[in-house]
Structure formats: C-alpha cells, structure tokens
Amino acid sequence: MQRTLVFAKPDAVRRGLVGEIVSRLERKGLKIVALKMLQMDRAMAERHYDIHRDKPFFSSLVDFITSGPIVAAVVEGREAVDTVRGLMGATDPLKSSPGTIRGDFGTEVQENLVHGSDSEESARQEIAHFFPELADQGPGGPP
Ligand code: IDP
Ligand code: MG
C-alpha cells in the first residue's frame, strides 16, 4: 500500500469537476484518506512547484494555481502514485488518452485540471505540506 497527494486545480473547481475527479479515484479502488478545500498562497505555491522555478511558465503557473480554491486529497492504494498518474493522463491534455481525466476534460497544458505526486518521495513531502496532521503516518493510518 502507498499514499499519494492529489488535488483538483482551480480550473477543475470552477468547472464543477471536483466530484468527477474524486469519483474516478474512488471507482478505481483508491481510498480517500483525507480531503479538503483550500486556497494556496504564493509562498505555498512556489514551494509546491519549486522544481519548476527556472521554467518560463513558473510565474504564470503560480498565478493560476493561486487563482481560486483547490480540493486536495490524500489517497491510498496499491502503487497509488503511479495509479493516480495513470488516471490523470499526460501533462498536456491533448497528448493524454481519452479515458484519463486530462484526456477527457482538458485542452490547455497549464489548466490541466489535476495534480498528482510524481514519486513516492514527492508524495511524502507533498502530504506533509498539505496535510501536516498526516505527515508521520504511513499507509494504513496511525501506528
Ligand atoms: P505534471 O503536473 O504532469 O507532473 P509538470 O511537468 O510537473 O507536470 O508541470 C507541473 C504543472 O505545470 C503542469 O501540471 C501544468 O499545470 C504546468 N505546466 C507544465 N508545463 C507547462 C508549459 O509548458 N506551459 C504552461 N504550463 C505548464
Ligand atoms: Mg510534476
């Protein structure tokens, strides 16, 4: 079992796609361990996207991701990191297969609806960042 951090981005919240996204995670068989709506401030967004700091799209990405509330979740399941990445589809929705969240609902690279941690290590850091109350828990919950 593994945990990962997922969030519906501000475009997904504005478009009323939160239920669709959460439903797809649940129907796949992932367990929702934690769920909340929040609005990232610039400091939180810059930390979350720190690896993209030198990219040309960084400031635009921070503007977008702080433009409205997001709905963040911790989900748990077998190979949860890769399972969520598979459900999300490729970064560019036009290159994502139909049947994925981005492939079914997106056209824009930046406004691509959903975030999912890209490795077990980033999942651990991102869960601690968004849900500090869960930070010391492994999969399966409190020891
Ligand atoms: P990922 O979300 O699929 O892991 P990353 O390459 O880590 O994709 O990029 C993080 C986020 O930055 C993307 O989800 C998207 O919102 C945005 N992004 C990535 N590449 C571009 C780009 O070329 N132009 C604008 N935004 C981008
Ligand atoms: Mg990424």
CSV table of C-alpha atoms and ligand atoms in Angstrom, one decimal:
chain,number,residue,atom,x,y,z
A,1,MET,CA,0.0,0.0,0.0
A,2,GLN,CA,1.1,3.5,-0.8
A,3,ARG,CA,-0.2,7.0,-0.3
A,4,THR,CA,-0.1,10.0,-2.7
A,5,LEU,CA,-1.3,13.6,-2.8
A,6,VAL,CA,-3.8,14.6,-5.4
A,7,PHE,CA,-5.6,17.9,-6.0
A,8,ALA,CA,-8.2,19.3,-8.3
A,9,LYS,CA,-6.8,22.6,-9.6
A,10,PRO,CA,-8.7,25.9,-9.6
A,11,ASP,CA,-9.9,25.2,-13.2
A,12,ALA,CA,-11.5,21.9,-12.1
A,13,VAL,CA,-13.2,23.6,-9.1
A,14,ARG,CA,-14.5,26.5,-11.3
A,15,ARG,CA,-15.8,24.0,-13.9
A,16,GLY,CA,-17.6,21.8,-11.3
A,17,LEU,CA,-15.4,18.8,-11.9
A,18,VAL,CA,-14.4,18.0,-8.3
A,19,GLY,CA,-17.0,15.3,-7.9
A,20,GLU,CA,-16.0,13.7,-11.2
A,21,ILE,CA,-12.3,13.6,-10.3
A,22,VAL,CA,-12.9,12.3,-6.7
A,23,SER,CA,-15.3,9.7,-8.1
A,24,ARG,CA,-12.8,8.4,-10.6
A,25,LEU,CA,-10.2,7.9,-7.8
A,26,GLU,CA,-12.8,6.1,-5.7
A,27,ARG,CA,-14.2,4.0,-8.5
A,28,LYS,CA,-10.7,2.9,-9.4
A,29,GLY,CA,-10.4,1.5,-5.8
A,30,LEU,CA,-8.3,4.1,-4.2
A,31,LYS,CA,-9.2,5.0,-0.6
A,32,ILE,CA,-9.7,8.7,0.3
A,33,VAL,CA,-7.8,9.2,3.5
A,34,ALA,CA,-8.1,13.0,3.7
A,35,LEU,CA,-9.9,15.6,1.7
A,36,LYS,CA,-10.1,19.4,2.0
A,37,MET,CA,-10.7,22.6,0.0
A,38,LEU,CA,-8.1,25.3,0.5
A,39,GLN,CA,-6.6,28.2,-1.4
A,40,MET,CA,-2.8,28.2,-1.8
A,41,ASP,CA,-1.0,31.4,-1.2
A,42,ARG,CA,2.0,32.4,-3.4
A,43,ALA,CA,4.5,31.0,-0.8
A,44,MET,CA,2.8,27.6,-0.7
A,45,ALA,CA,2.5,27.5,-4.5
A,46,GLU,CA,6.2,28.5,-5.0
A,47,ARG,CA,7.3,25.8,-2.6
A,48,HIS,CA,5.0,23.2,-4.2
A,49,TYR,CA,6.3,23.9,-7.7
A,50,ASP,CA,9.9,24.7,-6.6
A,51,ILE,CA,11.4,22.3,-9.2
A,52,HIS,CA,9.9,24.5,-11.9
A,53,ARG,CA,11.3,27.7,-10.5
A,54,ASP,CA,13.5,28.3,-13.5
A,55,LYS,CA,10.9,27.4,-16.2
A,56,PRO,CA,9.4,30.2,-18.3
A,57,PHE,CA,5.9,29.3,-17.2
A,58,PHE,CA,6.7,29.4,-13.4
A,59,SER,CA,5.1,32.8,-12.5
A,60,SER,CA,2.1,32.1,-14.7
A,61,LEU,CA,1.7,28.7,-13.1
A,62,VAL,CA,1.8,30.3,-9.6
A,63,ASP,CA,-0.8,32.9,-10.7
A,64,PHE,CA,-3.1,30.1,-12.0
A,65,ILE,CA,-2.7,27.8,-9.0
A,66,THR,CA,-3.4,30.6,-6.5
A,67,SER,CA,-6.4,31.9,-8.6
A,68,GLY,CA,-9.0,30.1,-6.6
A,69,PRO,CA,-9.6,27.2,-4.3
A,70,ILE,CA,-8.3,23.7,-4.9
A,71,VAL,CA,-9.6,20.4,-3.4
A,72,ALA,CA,-6.7,18.3,-2.1
A,73,ALA,CA,-6.8,14.7,-1.1
A,74,VAL,CA,-4.6,12.0,0.2
A,75,VAL,CA,-5.4,8.7,-1.4
A,76,GLU,CA,-4.2,5.3,-0.5
A,77,GLY,CA,-3.9,2.0,-2.5
A,78,ARG,CA,-1.6,-0.4,-4.3
A,79,GLU,CA,1.0,1.6,-6.2
A,80,ALA,CA,-1.1,4.7,-5.5
A,81,VAL,CA,1.5,7.2,-7.0
A,82,ASP,CA,1.5,5.5,-10.5
A,83,THR,CA,-2.2,4.6,-10.3
A,84,VAL,CA,-3.1,8.3,-9.9
A,85,ARG,CA,-0.7,9.4,-12.6
A,86,GLY,CA,-2.3,6.9,-14.9
A,87,LEU,CA,-5.8,8.2,-14.1
A,88,MET,CA,-4.6,11.8,-14.7
A,89,GLY,CA,-3.0,11.3,-18.1
A,90,ALA,CA,-0.1,13.1,-19.6
A,91,THR,CA,0.7,16.8,-18.6
A,92,ASP,CA,-0.6,18.1,-22.0
A,93,PRO,CA,-4.3,17.2,-22.2
A,94,LEU,CA,-4.0,16.9,-26.0
A,95,LYS,CA,-1.4,14.2,-25.5
A,96,SER,CA,-3.5,12.4,-22.8
A,97,SER,CA,-5.5,9.4,-23.9
A,98,PRO,CA,-9.3,9.6,-23.8
A,99,GLY,CA,-10.4,7.9,-20.6
A,100,THR,CA,-7.9,9.9,-18.5
A,101,ILE,CA,-9.0,13.0,-16.5
A,102,ARG,CA,-6.9,15.4,-18.6
A,103,GLY,CA,-7.7,13.5,-21.8
A,104,ASP,CA,-11.4,13.7,-21.2
A,105,PHE,CA,-11.8,17.2,-19.9
A,106,GLY,CA,-8.8,19.4,-20.9
A,107,THR,CA,-7.2,21.2,-23.8
A,108,GLU,CA,-4.7,23.5,-22.0
A,109,VAL,CA,-1.2,22.5,-20.7
A,110,GLN,CA,-1.4,24.9,-17.7
A,111,GLU,CA,-5.0,24.5,-16.9
A,112,ASN,CA,-4.9,20.7,-16.8
A,113,LEU,CA,-7.3,20.0,-14.0
A,114,VAL,CA,-5.4,17.8,-11.6
A,115,HIS,CA,-2.1,17.4,-9.8
A,116,GLY,CA,-0.7,14.1,-8.5
A,117,SER,CA,2.7,13.4,-6.8
A,118,ASP,CA,5.2,12.0,-9.3
A,119,SER,CA,7.2,9.7,-6.9
A,120,GLU,CA,7.0,8.1,-3.5
A,121,GLU,CA,9.4,10.8,-2.2
A,122,SER,CA,7.4,13.7,-3.6
A,123,ALA,CA,4.2,12.1,-2.2
A,124,ARG,CA,5.7,12.1,1.3
A,125,GLN,CA,6.8,15.7,1.0
A,126,GLU,CA,3.6,16.9,-0.5
A,127,ILE,CA,1.4,15.1,2.0
A,128,ALA,CA,3.4,16.7,4.8
A,129,HIS,CA,3.0,20.1,3.1
A,130,PHE,CA,-0.8,19.9,2.5
A,131,PHE,CA,-1.8,17.7,5.4
A,132,PRO,CA,0.8,18.2,8.2
A,133,GLU,CA,-1.5,16.3,10.5
A,134,LEU,CA,-0.9,13.1,8.5
A,135,ALA,CA,2.8,13.6,8.0
A,136,ASP,CA,4.1,10.9,10.3
A,137,GLN,CA,1.6,8.3,9.2
A,138,GLY,CA,2.5,5.5,6.8
A,139,PRO,CA,-0.1,3.8,4.6
A,140,GLY,CA,-2.8,2.2,6.7
A,141,GLY,CA,-3.1,5.1,9.1
A,142,PRO,CA,-1.8,5.8,12.6
A,143,PRO,CA,0.6,3.2,14.1
B,1,IDP,P1,2.7,17.2,-14.2
B,1,IDP,O1,1.6,18.0,-13.4
B,1,IDP,O2,2.1,16.3,-15.2
B,1,IDP,O3,3.6,16.4,-13.2
B,1,IDP,P2,4.9,19.0,-14.6
B,1,IDP,O4,5.8,18.9,-15.8
B,1,IDP,O5,5.4,18.6,-13.3
B,1,IDP,O6,3.6,18.2,-15.0
B,1,IDP,O7,4.4,20.5,-14.6
B,1,IDP,C1,3.7,21.0,-13.5
B,1,IDP,C2,2.5,21.8,-14.0
B,1,IDP,O8,3.0,23.0,-14.6
B,1,IDP,C3,1.6,21.1,-15.0
B,1,IDP,O9,0.7,20.2,-14.4
B,1,IDP,C4,1.0,22.3,-15.7
B,1,IDP,O10,-0.1,22.8,-14.9
B,1,IDP,C5,2.1,23.3,-15.7
B,1,IDP,N1,2.9,23.2,-16.9
B,1,IDP,C6,3.8,22.3,-17.3
B,1,IDP,N2,4.4,22.5,-18.5
B,1,IDP,C7,3.8,23.7,-18.9
B,1,IDP,C8,4.1,24.5,-20.0
B,1,IDP,O11,4.8,24.2,-20.9
B,1,IDP,N3,3.3,25.7,-20.1
B,1,IDP,C9,2.5,26.1,-19.1
B,1,IDP,N4,2.2,25.3,-18.0
B,1,IDP,C10,2.9,24.2,-17.9
B,2,MG,MG,5.1,17.1,-11.9
